[in-house]
mmCIF file of C-alpha atoms and ligand atoms in Angstrom:
data_model
loop_
_atom_site.group_PDB
_atom_site.id
_atom_site.type_symbol
_atom_site.label_atom_id
_atom_site.label_comp_id
_atom_site.label_asym_id
_atom_site.label_seq_id
_atom_site.Cartn_x
_atom_site.Cartn_y
_atom_site.Cartn_z
ATOM 1 C CA MET A 1 88.957 173.387 47.338
ATOM 2 C CA VAL A 2 89.849 171.863 44.056
ATOM 3 C CA LYS A 3 89.448 174.110 40.942
ATOM 4 C CA LEU A 4 88.263 172.280 38.145
ATOM 5 C CA LEU A 5 89.252 174.771 35.195
ATOM 6 C CA SER A 6 90.458 178.174 34.668
ATOM 7 C CA ASP A 7 88.120 181.020 34.602
ATOM 8 C CA ALA A 8 89.650 181.744 30.961
ATOM 9 C CA ILE A 9 88.674 178.183 29.663
ATOM 10 C CA LYS A 10 85.314 178.385 31.435
ATOM 11 C CA GLU A 11 84.536 181.601 29.836
ATOM 12 C CA MET A 12 85.610 180.680 26.388
ATOM 13 C CA TYR A 13 83.773 177.215 26.725
ATOM 14 C CA ASP A 14 80.551 179.044 27.610
ATOM 15 C CA LYS A 15 80.782 181.062 24.649
ATOM 16 C CA TYR A 16 81.021 177.906 22.592
ATOM 17 C CA VAL A 17 77.948 176.364 24.199
ATOM 18 C CA GLU A 18 76.109 179.445 23.282
ATOM 19 C CA LYS A 19 77.401 180.011 19.632
ATOM 20 C CA GLU A 20 78.072 176.381 18.707
ATOM 21 C CA SER A 21 75.546 174.268 20.620
ATOM 22 C CA LEU A 22 77.794 172.404 22.734
ATOM 23 C CA LEU A 23 76.517 170.809 25.991
ATOM 24 C CA PRO A 24 77.141 173.144 29.219
ATOM 25 C CA ILE A 25 79.334 171.584 31.682
ATOM 26 C CA LYS A 26 77.244 169.191 33.974
ATOM 27 C CA ILE A 27 78.857 166.664 36.453
ATOM 28 C CA SER A 28 76.794 164.592 38.883
ATOM 29 C CA ASP A 29 77.751 165.123 42.641
ATOM 30 C CA PHE A 30 78.658 161.383 42.665
ATOM 31 C CA TYR A 31 81.046 161.625 39.595
ATOM 32 C CA MET A 32 82.629 164.829 40.695
ATOM 33 C CA LYS A 33 83.948 163.075 44.002
ATOM 34 C CA LYS A 34 85.913 160.852 41.619
ATOM 35 C CA VAL A 35 86.980 163.666 39.421
ATOM 36 C CA VAL A 36 88.167 165.628 42.649
ATOM 37 C CA LYS A 37 90.104 162.498 43.791
ATOM 38 C CA GLU A 38 91.720 162.233 40.676
ATOM 39 C CA ILE A 39 92.628 165.869 40.430
ATOM 40 C CA GLU A 40 94.113 165.762 44.161
ATOM 41 C CA THR A 41 96.122 162.586 42.958
ATOM 42 C CA ILE A 42 97.328 163.371 39.782
ATOM 43 C CA GLY A 43 96.391 166.933 38.853
ATOM 44 C CA THR A 44 93.974 167.716 35.899
ATOM 45 C CA GLY A 45 93.934 165.679 32.635
ATOM 46 C CA GLY A 46 93.082 162.154 34.038
ATOM 47 C CA PRO A 47 90.641 159.773 32.275
ATOM 48 C CA LEU A 48 87.648 160.722 34.543
ATOM 49 C CA TYR A 49 88.630 164.580 34.230
ATOM 50 C CA LEU A 50 88.778 164.506 30.571
ATOM 51 C CA SER A 51 85.360 162.662 30.382
ATOM 52 C CA VAL A 52 83.567 165.744 31.889
ATOM 53 C CA VAL A 53 85.645 168.676 31.971
ATOM 54 C CA PRO A 54 86.422 170.749 28.676
ATOM 55 C CA THR A 55 90.284 171.601 28.238
ATOM 56 C CA LEU A 56 91.841 174.036 25.593
ATOM 57 C CA ASP A 57 92.350 170.857 23.233
ATOM 58 C CA LYS A 58 88.554 171.193 22.813
ATOM 59 C CA PHE A 59 88.880 174.420 20.963
ATOM 60 C CA ASN A 60 92.620 173.996 19.530
ATOM 61 C CA VAL A 61 92.719 170.484 17.973
ATOM 62 C CA PHE A 62 91.062 170.129 14.979
ATOM 63 C CA THR A 63 91.441 167.914 11.801
ATOM 64 C CA SER A 64 90.670 168.440 8.244
ATOM 65 C CA VAL A 65 87.365 166.605 7.872
ATOM 66 C CA GLU A 66 84.945 166.684 10.643
ATOM 67 C CA THR A 67 81.296 167.327 10.771
ATOM 68 C CA ARG A 68 78.524 168.050 13.182
ATOM 69 C CA ASP A 69 76.661 164.821 12.678
ATOM 70 C CA TYR A 70 78.672 162.062 10.976
ATOM 71 C CA VAL A 71 76.070 159.491 11.449
ATOM 72 C CA GLU A 72 73.341 161.794 9.699
ATOM 73 C CA GLU A 73 70.517 160.796 12.213
ATOM 74 C CA PHE A 74 68.497 163.502 10.536
ATOM 75 C CA LYS A 75 68.161 160.977 7.422
ATOM 76 C CA HIS A 76 66.697 158.289 9.549
ATOM 77 C CA MET A 77 63.990 160.294 10.941
ATOM 78 C CA PRO A 78 61.033 158.659 9.370
ATOM 79 C CA ILE A 79 58.288 160.809 10.344
ATOM 80 C CA SER A 80 58.383 164.265 8.882
ATOM 81 C CA GLY A 81 58.680 166.936 11.636
ATOM 82 C CA VAL A 82 59.493 164.169 14.335
ATOM 83 C CA ASP A 83 63.209 164.611 15.515
ATOM 84 C CA TYR A 84 63.100 161.718 18.159
ATOM 85 C CA ILE A 85 62.447 158.690 16.399
ATOM 86 C CA ILE A 86 65.352 157.269 14.459
ATOM 87 C CA GLN A 87 65.199 154.221 12.549
ATOM 88 C CA LYS A 88 68.409 152.720 10.718
ATOM 89 C CA TYR A 89 67.442 149.029 10.880
ATOM 90 C CA GLU A 90 64.210 147.335 9.732
ATOM 91 C CA ASP A 91 63.705 145.387 13.145
ATOM 92 C CA ARG A 92 64.535 148.230 15.579
ATOM 93 C CA VAL A 93 63.752 151.887 16.303
ATOM 94 C CA LEU A 94 65.446 154.220 18.547
ATOM 95 C CA VAL A 95 63.545 156.906 20.643
ATOM 96 C CA ILE A 96 65.149 159.922 22.185
ATOM 97 C CA ILE A 97 63.018 159.884 25.124
ATOM 98 C CA THR A 98 64.516 162.746 26.821
ATOM 99 C CA GLU A 99 67.382 165.262 26.004
ATOM 100 C CA MET A 100 68.427 165.190 29.680
ATOM 101 C CA CYS A 101 71.661 163.538 31.199
ATOM 102 C CA PHE A 102 73.017 163.089 34.479
ATOM 103 C CA SER A 103 76.241 164.501 33.464
ATOM 104 C CA HIS A 104 77.482 165.922 29.968
ATOM 105 C CA CYS A 105 80.382 163.686 28.480
ATOM 106 C CA GLN A 106 82.782 165.988 26.526
ATOM 107 C CA TYR A 107 83.009 163.440 24.050
ATOM 108 C CA CYS A 108 79.392 163.136 23.229
ATOM 109 C CA PHE A 109 78.419 162.528 19.679
ATOM 110 C CA ARG A 110 75.072 163.854 19.833
ATOM 111 C CA THR A 111 75.881 167.118 21.336
ATOM 112 C CA TYR A 112 74.649 169.169 18.439
ATOM 113 C CA ASN A 113 71.523 167.278 18.179
ATOM 114 C CA LEU A 114 70.612 167.090 21.834
ATOM 115 C CA SER A 115 71.147 170.778 22.241
ATOM 116 C CA ASN A 116 68.770 171.339 19.716
ATOM 117 C CA TYR A 117 66.003 169.086 20.802
ATOM 118 C CA GLN A 118 62.968 170.960 21.934
ATOM 119 C CA LYS A 119 62.522 171.254 25.868
ATOM 120 C CA SER A 120 59.347 171.369 27.129
ATOM 121 C CA ASN A 121 57.340 169.783 30.028
ATOM 122 C CA LEU A 122 59.066 166.314 30.593
ATOM 123 C CA LYS A 123 55.604 164.501 31.337
ATOM 124 C CA GLU A 124 53.634 165.836 28.346
ATOM 125 C CA ASN A 125 56.775 165.571 26.289
ATOM 126 C CA ILE A 126 57.105 161.843 27.197
ATOM 127 C CA GLN A 127 53.446 161.256 26.597
ATOM 128 C CA ARG A 128 53.473 162.793 23.204
ATOM 129 C CA LYS A 129 56.490 160.987 21.989
ATOM 130 C CA ILE A 130 54.932 157.693 23.096
ATOM 131 C CA LEU A 131 51.546 158.398 21.250
ATOM 132 C CA VAL A 132 53.550 159.153 17.979
ATOM 133 C CA LEU A 133 55.949 156.157 18.639
ATOM 134 C CA LYS A 134 53.215 153.837 19.088
ATOM 135 C CA GLU A 135 51.415 154.870 15.970
ATOM 136 C CA TYR A 136 54.506 154.424 14.148
ATOM 137 C CA LEU A 137 55.154 150.779 15.765
ATOM 138 C CA ARG A 138 51.542 149.741 14.716
ATOM 139 C CA LYS A 139 52.125 150.745 11.001
ATOM 140 C CA ASN A 140 55.467 149.001 11.049
ATOM 141 C CA THR A 141 55.193 145.650 12.285
ATOM 142 C CA ASN A 142 58.744 144.562 11.331
ATOM 143 C CA ILE A 143 60.061 146.433 14.577
ATOM 144 C CA ARG A 144 60.726 144.026 17.282
ATOM 145 C CA GLU A 145 62.758 146.118 19.595
ATOM 146 C CA VAL A 146 62.480 149.788 20.873
ATOM 147 C CA ILE A 147 65.851 151.339 21.847
ATOM 148 C CA LEU A 148 65.282 154.151 24.675
ATOM 149 C CA SER A 149 68.214 156.559 24.153
ATOM 150 C CA GLY A 150 68.916 159.906 25.008
ATOM 151 C CA GLY A 151 69.987 162.001 26.751
ATOM 152 C CA ASP A 152 69.856 159.581 29.400
ATOM 153 C CA PRO A 153 66.493 157.502 29.728
ATOM 154 C CA LEU A 154 66.899 156.765 33.441
ATOM 155 C CA SER A 155 66.797 160.605 34.083
ATOM 156 C CA ILE A 156 62.942 160.643 33.285
ATOM 157 C CA GLY A 157 62.304 158.980 36.824
ATOM 158 C CA TYR A 158 60.202 156.348 38.184
ATOM 159 C CA GLU A 159 56.759 157.455 37.160
ATOM 160 C CA ASN A 160 57.701 158.306 33.679
ATOM 161 C CA MET A 161 59.720 155.228 32.964
ATOM 162 C CA ASP A 162 56.727 153.007 34.445
ATOM 163 C CA TYR A 163 54.454 154.887 32.014
ATOM 164 C CA VAL A 164 56.938 154.394 28.924
ATOM 165 C CA LEU A 165 57.346 150.852 29.816
ATOM 166 C CA SER A 166 53.714 149.648 30.207
ATOM 167 C CA GLU A 167 52.903 151.487 26.972
ATOM 168 C CA LEU A 168 55.618 149.622 25.171
ATOM 169 C CA LYS A 169 55.425 146.246 26.940
ATOM 170 C CA GLN A 170 54.621 144.154 23.776
ATOM 171 C CA TRP A 171 58.074 145.019 22.291
ATOM 172 C CA ASN A 172 61.444 144.198 23.346
ATOM 173 C CA ILE A 173 62.961 147.241 25.221
ATOM 174 C CA ARG A 174 66.591 147.920 25.430
ATOM 175 C CA ILE A 175 67.705 151.138 27.470
ATOM 176 C CA HIS A 176 71.230 152.791 26.898
ATOM 177 C CA THR A 177 72.363 154.632 29.891
ATOM 178 C CA ARG A 178 75.411 156.205 31.899
ATOM 179 C CA ALA A 179 73.302 156.602 34.948
ATOM 180 C CA ILE A 180 75.017 153.519 36.449
ATOM 181 C CA ILE A 181 78.280 155.568 36.731
ATOM 182 C CA TYR A 182 76.908 159.153 37.137
ATOM 183 C CA SER A 183 74.092 158.621 39.429
ATOM 184 C CA PRO A 184 73.751 155.000 40.268
ATOM 185 C CA PHE A 185 71.254 155.833 43.146
ATOM 186 C CA ALA A 186 68.770 156.749 40.171
ATOM 187 C CA ILE A 187 68.604 153.070 39.796
ATOM 188 C CA ASP A 188 66.528 152.387 42.945
ATOM 189 C CA THR A 189 64.567 149.195 44.203
ATOM 190 C CA ARG A 190 61.563 150.467 42.297
ATOM 191 C CA MET A 191 63.176 151.039 39.162
ATOM 192 C CA ILE A 192 64.858 147.704 39.347
ATOM 193 C CA LYS A 193 61.493 145.930 40.107
ATOM 194 C CA LEU A 194 60.234 147.887 36.856
ATOM 195 C CA PHE A 195 63.337 146.562 34.769
ATOM 196 C CA SER A 196 62.704 143.027 36.102
ATOM 197 C CA GLU A 197 59.025 143.064 35.395
ATOM 198 C CA TYR A 198 59.351 144.186 31.903
ATOM 199 C CA ARG A 199 62.485 142.227 31.085
ATOM 200 C CA ILE A 200 64.533 145.219 30.041
ATOM 201 C CA ARG A 201 68.009 144.921 28.586
ATOM 202 C CA LEU A 202 70.245 147.509 30.159
ATOM 203 C CA ILE A 203 73.106 148.905 27.902
ATOM 204 C CA PHE A 204 75.691 150.456 30.146
ATOM 205 C CA HIS A 205 78.389 153.102 28.561
ATOM 206 C CA ILE A 206 81.082 152.923 30.815
ATOM 207 C CA ASN A 207 84.581 153.848 29.569
ATOM 208 C CA HIS A 208 87.099 153.340 32.181
ATOM 209 C CA PRO A 209 87.493 150.862 34.993
ATOM 210 C CA TYR A 210 87.782 153.637 37.787
ATOM 211 C CA GLU A 211 84.155 154.430 36.869
ATOM 212 C CA ILE A 212 83.277 151.169 38.778
ATOM 213 C CA CYS A 213 83.739 151.781 42.209
ATOM 214 C CA ASP A 214 82.131 149.659 45.175
ATOM 215 C CA VAL A 215 79.012 151.718 44.929
ATOM 216 C CA VAL A 216 78.612 150.844 41.376
ATOM 217 C CA LYS A 217 79.576 147.381 41.890
ATOM 218 C CA LYS A 218 76.752 147.018 44.669
ATOM 219 C CA LYS A 219 74.225 148.499 42.442
ATOM 220 C CA ILE A 220 75.304 145.888 39.487
ATOM 221 C CA PHE A 221 74.828 143.165 42.098
ATOM 222 C CA GLU A 222 71.360 144.086 42.888
ATOM 223 C CA LEU A 223 70.690 144.090 39.161
ATOM 224 C CA ASN A 224 72.097 140.764 38.839
ATOM 225 C CA GLU A 225 70.344 139.315 41.647
ATOM 226 C CA LYS A 226 67.218 140.518 40.012
ATOM 227 C CA GLY A 227 68.260 138.680 36.724
ATOM 228 C CA ILE A 228 68.321 141.808 34.725
ATOM 229 C CA ARG A 229 70.236 141.386 31.516
ATOM 230 C CA LEU A 230 73.231 143.637 31.347
ATOM 231 C CA TYR A 231 75.482 144.508 28.452
ATOM 232 C CA ALA A 232 78.033 147.396 27.720
ATOM 233 C CA GLN A 233 79.136 149.343 24.765
ATOM 234 C CA PHE A 234 81.625 152.445 25.001
ATOM 235 C CA PRO A 235 83.820 154.612 22.729
ATOM 236 C CA LEU A 236 87.560 154.273 22.343
ATOM 237 C CA LEU A 237 88.743 157.536 23.423
ATOM 238 C CA ARG A 238 92.055 159.418 23.515
ATOM 239 C CA GLY A 239 92.974 160.345 27.087
ATOM 240 C CA ILE A 240 90.504 157.911 28.606
ATOM 241 C CA ASN A 241 91.076 154.386 27.294
ATOM 242 C CA ASP A 242 93.415 154.336 24.441
ATOM 243 C CA ASN A 243 95.550 151.537 25.650
ATOM 244 C CA SER A 244 94.788 147.816 25.470
ATOM 245 C CA ILE A 245 95.843 147.451 29.232
ATOM 246 C CA VAL A 246 92.952 149.683 30.220
ATOM 247 C CA LEU A 247 90.577 147.949 27.935
ATOM 248 C CA LEU A 248 91.641 144.505 29.439
ATOM 249 C CA GLU A 249 91.076 145.867 33.039
ATOM 250 C CA LEU A 250 87.759 147.374 32.128
ATOM 251 C CA LEU A 251 86.609 144.214 30.240
ATOM 252 C CA THR A 252 87.802 141.950 32.966
ATOM 253 C CA LEU A 253 85.729 143.770 35.708
ATOM 254 C CA MET A 254 82.734 143.605 33.248
ATOM 255 C CA ASP A 255 83.180 139.742 33.165
ATOM 256 C CA GLU A 256 83.344 139.572 37.077
ATOM 257 C CA LEU A 257 80.055 141.640 37.146
ATOM 258 C CA HIS A 258 78.239 139.721 34.539
ATOM 259 C CA ILE A 259 78.035 142.619 31.929
ATOM 260 C CA ARG A 260 78.410 141.448 28.347
ATOM 261 C CA PRO A 261 80.441 143.963 26.360
ATOM 262 C CA LEU A 262 79.045 144.222 22.988
ATOM 263 C CA SER A 263 80.976 147.011 21.153
ATOM 264 C CA ILE A 264 83.851 149.350 21.537
ATOM 265 C CA PHE A 265 83.126 152.336 19.295
ATOM 266 C CA ILE A 266 85.484 154.120 17.046
ATOM 267 C CA PRO A 267 84.723 157.911 17.652
ATOM 268 C CA ASP A 268 82.908 159.450 14.832
ATOM 269 C CA PRO A 269 84.762 162.293 13.224
ATOM 270 C CA ILE A 270 82.564 164.975 14.656
ATOM 271 C CA SER A 271 83.286 168.568 15.400
ATOM 272 C CA TYR A 272 85.010 169.528 18.651
ATOM 273 C CA SER A 273 85.905 165.920 19.290
ATOM 274 C CA ALA A 274 89.619 165.554 17.642
ATOM 275 C CA SER A 275 91.188 165.789 21.110
ATOM 276 C CA PHE A 276 89.483 162.352 21.801
ATOM 277 C CA ARG A 277 90.037 160.675 18.616
ATOM 278 C CA ILE A 278 92.814 158.199 17.803
ATOM 279 C CA GLY A 279 94.676 157.558 14.609
ATOM 280 C CA PHE A 280 93.289 154.702 12.522
ATOM 281 C CA ASP A 281 96.682 152.615 12.745
ATOM 282 C CA ARG A 282 96.736 153.024 16.338
ATOM 283 C CA ILE A 283 93.034 151.702 16.513
ATOM 284 C CA LEU A 284 94.039 148.716 14.579
ATOM 285 C CA SER A 285 97.093 148.182 16.899
ATOM 286 C CA ILE A 286 95.108 148.340 19.988
ATOM 287 C CA MET A 287 92.645 145.974 18.537
ATOM 288 C CA ASP A 288 95.415 143.437 17.778
ATOM 289 C CA GLU A 289 97.046 143.827 20.998
ATOM 290 C CA LEU A 290 93.752 143.167 22.845
ATOM 291 C CA ASN A 291 93.167 140.070 20.413
ATOM 292 C CA TRP A 292 96.556 138.587 20.648
ATOM 293 C CA SER A 293 97.145 139.216 24.507
ATOM 294 C CA THR A 294 93.625 138.207 25.921
ATOM 295 C CA PRO A 295 91.430 135.135 26.450
ATOM 296 C CA SER A 296 88.351 135.243 24.056
ATOM 297 C CA TRP A 297 85.938 136.189 27.035
ATOM 298 C CA VAL A 298 87.746 139.588 26.790
ATOM 299 C CA ASN A 299 88.547 139.871 23.214
ATOM 300 C CA SER A 300 85.256 138.743 21.759
ATOM 301 C CA VAL A 301 83.945 142.393 22.081
ATOM 302 C CA ARG A 302 83.601 144.013 18.542
ATOM 303 C CA PHE A 303 85.552 147.131 17.494
ATOM 304 C CA VAL A 304 82.735 148.973 15.320
ATOM 305 C CA MET A 305 82.248 152.446 13.702
ATOM 306 C CA ASP A 306 78.721 153.740 13.425
ATOM 307 C CA THR A 307 77.869 155.389 10.079
ATOM 308 C CA THR A 308 74.779 156.733 8.106
ATOM 309 C CA HIS A 309 74.512 153.204 6.732
ATOM 310 C CA GLY A 310 74.714 151.349 10.073
ATOM 311 C CA LYS A 311 77.584 149.771 11.998
ATOM 312 C CA VAL A 312 80.762 148.799 10.072
ATOM 313 C CA ARG A 313 83.834 146.747 11.014
ATOM 314 C CA ARG A 314 87.503 146.415 10.050
ATOM 315 C CA GLU A 315 86.635 143.364 7.748
ATOM 316 C CA ASN A 316 84.480 145.959 5.876
ATOM 317 C CA ILE A 317 87.326 148.138 4.727
ATOM 318 C CA VAL A 318 87.486 147.988 1.017
ATOM 319 C CA ALA A 319 89.825 150.586 0.086
ATOM 320 C CA ARG A 320 92.386 153.104 1.698
ATOM 321 C CA ASP A 321 93.564 156.079 -0.108
ATOM 322 C CA GLY A 322 95.795 158.351 2.068
ATOM 323 C CA LYS A 323 93.321 159.506 5.058
ATOM 324 C CA CYS A 324 90.191 158.179 3.467
ATOM 325 C CA ILE A 325 89.396 154.787 4.649
ATOM 326 C CA THR A 326 86.233 153.297 2.695
ATOM 327 C CA PHE A 327 83.968 150.752 4.189
ATOM 328 C CA CYS A 328 81.272 148.718 2.369
ATOM 329 C CA ARG A 329 77.968 147.612 3.908
ATOM 330 C CA ASN A 330 75.097 145.997 2.180
ATOM 331 C CA GLY A 331 76.727 147.449 -1.212
ATOM 332 C CA LYS A 332 76.672 151.037 0.236
ATOM 333 C CA TYR A 333 80.156 152.728 0.486
ATOM 334 C CA ILE A 334 81.149 154.999 3.738
ATOM 335 C CA ASP A 335 84.202 157.272 3.594
ATOM 336 C CA TYR A 336 85.777 157.769 7.034
ATOM 337 C CA TYR A 337 88.500 160.387 7.089
ATOM 338 C CA ASP A 338 91.596 159.735 9.540
ATOM 339 C CA LEU A 339 93.070 162.267 11.706
ATOM 340 C CA ASP A 340 95.643 164.656 10.401
ATOM 341 C CA ASP A 341 99.111 163.729 11.146
ATOM 342 C CA GLY A 342 100.654 165.014 14.665
ATOM 343 C CA ILE A 343 97.211 165.025 16.571
ATOM 344 C CA ASP A 344 97.180 161.675 17.783
ATOM 345 C CA ILE A 345 99.708 161.585 20.790
ATOM 346 C CA PRO A 346 98.974 158.198 22.677
ATOM 347 C CA SER A 347 98.012 158.757 26.344
ATOM 348 C CA ASP A 348 100.548 157.830 29.119
ATOM 349 C CA ILE A 349 99.417 154.528 30.875
ATOM 350 C CA LYS A 350 100.671 155.974 34.136
ATOM 351 C CA ILE A 351 98.044 158.498 33.815
ATOM 352 C CA LEU A 352 95.309 156.304 32.237
ATOM 353 C CA LEU A 353 95.835 153.921 35.323
ATOM 354 C CA TRP A 354 96.794 156.149 38.126
ATOM 355 C CA LYS A 355 95.756 154.027 40.696
ATOM 356 C CA SER A 356 97.534 150.873 39.526
ATOM 357 C CA LYS A 357 100.754 149.806 41.183
ATOM 358 C CA LYS A 358 100.826 146.566 39.167
ATOM 359 C CA ALA A 359 100.216 147.470 35.867
ATOM 360 C CA LYS A 360 103.111 146.560 33.596
ATOM 361 C CA PHE A 361 104.285 150.173 32.168
HETATM 362 S S1 SF4 B 401 75.260 160.424 28.811
HETATM 363 FE FE1 SF4 B 401 75.447 159.839 26.395
HETATM 364 S S2 SF4 B 401 73.952 161.390 25.596
HETATM 365 FE FE2 SF4 B 401 74.471 162.111 27.650
HETATM 366 S S3 SF4 B 401 76.326 163.614 27.437
HETATM 367 FE FE3 SF4 B 401 77.173 161.524 27.872
HETATM 368 S S4 SF4 B 401 77.340 160.471 25.805
HETATM 369 FE FE4 SF4 B 401 75.965 162.158 25.349
#
């Protein structure tokens, strides 16, 4: 029997969950099998392990400037007292349809907000949210797309999803989910039929090629067969995918599976995430390596950073002063603070791609 983490770390983590509103450890059975296989092969600390299991670094690695909510979602909640509708762009609106996830990612940037959302009866909660959302949509006719986010929207189940999609059918709907790698069976035949009927765009958050096993591939084929439009976006994370070889393998797999990668996110400087963050110069090197060594169907993916004023890219950098990197978007300036020196230790590719015999190390 594999032991996931020591009692001491578990005890410490539980205290932080209570005091600091971190998400409790939650790992789906499906993902747990992969984590156990990884531990049996290379011990703890592999990419799938770090995705869902806290380590001492979570509490010990900090950098000078970090915050609980870098993108300041609360500033983009257009209805007073409503904390589940977020609008940053004129033509789209995001709704936190549930705070539940199939598993809890250790790098989650919404940890603080998710753990603070009100929890009540799921069905009533969803109906109330949709009522408020539709009222808002009726008054804001520029909005063309509703983004279902969370938590994981697929965790609400078929009946609730049917209700949500039928209520919102006059808008384009996009669903962001990690269900495909945490609980692919949640995407069953009925759910796929719904997605097809309502012409849903599914945006997968897949961080590492080993998250795509044969079961996941089969589910993706089923979605492909029904013509569901599949996309991906994921964060660049130390210990998980901080190497252009890993990105190449992941993006190649996505291409084979007809998943269009949209964005690779530079992680926000949020509290308790420093152990996942990468120094800014190394981020630029990884971008360049990917750009220079791969065909355009791989490197056309955008590296972006989410900010309170929207997404910014490398070409939006207007100044760099020590650790402060300033971006400009639409005339608005955003300061991003790089990691303190000595924190960013590049991951060992032999650990990141522990199954590979062919990777050039
Ligand atoms: S699935 Fe998304 S919302 Fe849920 S814990 Fe992971 S990153 Fe956070």
